[in-house]
Amino acid sequence: MNDKTQSSPILLKAAAKTTIEKNTLSDTQVNALLDLQKDRLDKSDIRFAQAENGINTVDKDGGLLARLSHHPKRLTSLATMAIFAIALSLWVNNTPDYSYQIAQEAAKNHLKLKPLDVQTQSMDGIRSYFTQLDFSPVQSSVLNQRFLLSDQHLLGGRYCSIKGVTAAQLRYNDVLANKKTGNQLVTLYQVPYDPEIYGDIPSDKDAPTVVNIKGLSVSLWVEKGLLMVLTSQG
Amino acid sequence: MSKIDIQLQSDDLQSLYQYAMVLCQNPSNAQDLLQSGVEVLLRETNKGKTIKQPRAYVRRVIRNLFIDQCRVNQYWQTDEYQEKASYDISPVDIEQLHIDQQLLQNIWGTLSAMDRDILYHWAILGYSTDEACEILEIPRGTFLSRMHRLKKHCAPLDDSNPQHGNDKKTRQPL
């Protein structure tokens, strides 16, 4: 007996409908999708009830971060603000103390007391020696008036550097100090002043910035476009 | 007690699954599409959006997701397709077409997703084929030429056709 039955043609619409409707989800699959909806709606109800009762508690499904994760734009803007705030605080806190760094370097050079490249008692002699500098060493009026040091106290000079910039190191013999404490050498560094490298150094001649470091007193001021750093015994 | 009722009941889910199957012809992919569609619906509802026709909404989401997947795999035909051969594309009286159920079952998978989509809108949702083409933004000429091919399959089964009973070898593949 032949089991194969010859089906009769039917309308395309009915045939298409039958073909399409042959595919069905199992009860388990349907229930899973119904449960998914119920689950979400229950959570929605909890939030709804909390809002109605004015309860401002942490969400049961994860708290602030979870709530924000549903709103990527808010999360992004909050993260941007946080990064900006952190960067600002780091920048403020990490702004280097230029005066201290300069003073530290000047004190280090002063204590090493390397031999002078040129021995002279005149600023002309200094200028004629320092030909490799991109500035001209000057006679400092602050040095004269405040520290009472002039050419007659000058011993000579040598090349050095402050924060990587070539500088002139002039060495003086402080006669007045000598009378009190014996031999005392004073070192004056001159380097072109660049606020980006050296920070904000006051140009007030009456009030140089003074940093005490390693038992030394380091005075900093700006004069005639040059940063002056004077190191003496504290 | 929920403040909002479940939006998609069992019959909605079955109907949407069938639609997903029409498009992708793969049970696992169809389930994924349906679940993604339901999740989009729930997400939008939780945001406070009022969706008046959730079944239609999810159907649209499923279609968009399917097209996205096709675009990734580059098999969704977005440009108008021009058949090499010329067909008579005068309106096909598709309502009167007869076909063997088993034959349709056999060729169903060989139809393009685009054509199955139109047939779904026509046979299940009750739109005319013209309306379906318009809603789905599918070139009508392309669909009609494909329907002519389908008609050729149906022709031997049509009692009014004198060629009834022709050998199946003469039929063109769709």
PDB file of C-alpha atoms in Angstrom, chain B residues 30-93:
ATOM      1  CA  ALA B  30      14.333  33.478  15.779  1.00  0.00           C
ATOM      2  CA  GLN B  31      14.283  32.988  19.567  1.00  0.00           C
ATOM      3  CA  ASP B  32      17.188  35.405  19.928  1.00  0.00           C
ATOM      4  CA  LEU B  33      15.442  37.999  17.804  1.00  0.00           C
ATOM      5  CA  LEU B  34      12.234  37.598  19.804  1.00  0.00           C
ATOM      6  CA  GLN B  35      13.992  37.854  23.151  1.00  0.00           C
ATOM      7  CA  SER B  36      15.904  40.940  22.009  1.00  0.00           C
ATOM      8  CA  GLY B  37      12.640  42.472  20.831  1.00  0.00           C
ATOM      9  CA  VAL B  38      10.931  41.773  24.166  1.00  0.00           C
ATOM     10  CA  GLU B  39      13.873  43.281  26.049  1.00  0.00           C
ATOM     11  CA  VAL B  40      13.742  46.441  23.967  1.00  0.00           C
ATOM     12  CA  LEU B  41      10.029  46.700  24.722  1.00  0.00           C
ATOM     13  CA  LEU B  42      10.609  46.274  28.473  1.00  0.00           C
ATOM     14  CA  ARG B  43      13.458  48.748  28.496  1.00  0.00           C
ATOM     15  CA  GLU B  44      11.416  51.383  26.740  1.00  0.00           C
ATOM     16  CA  THR B  45       8.429  50.733  29.012  1.00  0.00           C
ATOM     17  CA  ASN B  46      10.580  51.034  32.122  1.00  0.00           C
ATOM     18  CA  LYS B  47      11.839  54.365  30.848  1.00  0.00           C
ATOM     19  CA  GLY B  48       8.227  55.527  30.905  1.00  0.00           C
ATOM     20  CA  LYS B  49       7.512  55.291  27.192  1.00  0.00           C
ATOM     21  CA  THR B  50       3.930  54.331  26.386  1.00  0.00           C
ATOM     22  CA  ILE B  51       3.744  51.720  23.679  1.00  0.00           C
ATOM     23  CA  LYS B  52       0.165  51.324  22.555  1.00  0.00           C
ATOM     24  CA  GLN B  53       0.707  48.383  20.232  1.00  0.00           C
ATOM     25  CA  PRO B  54       3.427  46.258  21.771  1.00  0.00           C
ATOM     26  CA  ARG B  55       3.049  43.416  19.270  1.00  0.00           C
ATOM     27  CA  ALA B  56       3.519  45.717  16.285  1.00  0.00           C
ATOM     28  CA  TYR B  57       6.326  47.506  18.092  1.00  0.00           C
ATOM     29  CA  VAL B  58       8.243  44.291  18.784  1.00  0.00           C
ATOM     30  CA  ARG B  59       7.602  43.088  15.227  1.00  0.00           C
ATOM     31  CA  ARG B  60       9.252  46.245  13.940  1.00  0.00           C
ATOM     32  CA  VAL B  61      12.154  45.821  16.369  1.00  0.00           C
ATOM     33  CA  ILE B  62      12.632  42.220  15.215  1.00  0.00           C
ATOM     34  CA  ARG B  63      12.682  43.300  11.588  1.00  0.00           C
ATOM     35  CA  ASN B  64      15.191  46.067  12.268  1.00  0.00           C
ATOM     36  CA  LEU B  65      17.424  43.719  14.245  1.00  0.00           C
ATOM     37  CA  PHE B  66      17.249  41.157  11.454  1.00  0.00           C
ATOM     38  CA  ILE B  67      18.145  43.743   8.806  1.00  0.00           C
ATOM     39  CA  ASP B  68      21.048  44.911  10.972  1.00  0.00           C
ATOM     40  CA  GLN B  69      22.320  41.350  11.176  1.00  0.00           C
ATOM     41  CA  CYS B  70      21.924  40.925   7.432  1.00  0.00           C
ATOM     42  CA  ARG B  71      23.802  44.117   6.771  1.00  0.00           C
ATOM     43  CA  VAL B  72      26.632  42.887   8.941  1.00  0.00           C
ATOM     44  CA  ASN B  73      26.668  39.702   6.894  1.00  0.00           C
ATOM     45  CA  GLN B  74      25.954  41.694   3.733  1.00  0.00           C
ATOM     46  CA  TYR B  75      23.022  39.649   2.527  1.00  0.00           C
ATOM     47  CA  TRP B  76      20.177  42.143   2.802  1.00  0.00           C
ATOM     48  CA  GLN B  77      19.436  43.538  -0.603  1.00  0.00           C
ATOM     49  CA  THR B  78      18.954  47.287  -0.208  1.00  0.00           C
ATOM     50  CA  ASP B  79      19.305  48.306  -3.855  1.00  0.00           C
ATOM     51  CA  GLU B  80      16.571  47.705  -6.325  1.00  0.00           C
ATOM     52  CA  TYR B  81      17.112  44.358  -7.912  1.00  0.00           C
ATOM     53  CA  GLN B  82      16.744  44.128 -11.670  1.00  0.00           C
ATOM     54  CA  GLU B  83      15.929  40.751 -13.077  1.00  0.00           C
ATOM     55  CA  LYS B  84      17.910  39.805 -16.168  1.00  0.00           C
ATOM     56  CA  ALA B  85      14.925  38.285 -17.893  1.00  0.00           C
ATOM     57  CA  SER B  86      11.865  40.383 -18.541  1.00  0.00           C
ATOM     58  CA  TYR B  87       8.688  39.234 -16.902  1.00  0.00           C
ATOM     59  CA  ASP B  88       5.149  40.270 -17.272  1.00  0.00           C
ATOM     60  CA  ILE B  89       4.649  42.274 -14.138  1.00  0.00           C
ATOM     61  CA  SER B  90       1.051  43.145 -14.706  1.00  0.00           C
ATOM     62  CA  PRO B  91      -0.823  42.778 -11.427  1.00  0.00           C
ATOM     63  CA  VAL B  92      -0.788  39.170 -10.387  1.00  0.00           C
ATOM     64  CA  ASP B  93      -4.020  37.943  -8.970  1.00  0.00           C
TER      65      ASP B  93
END
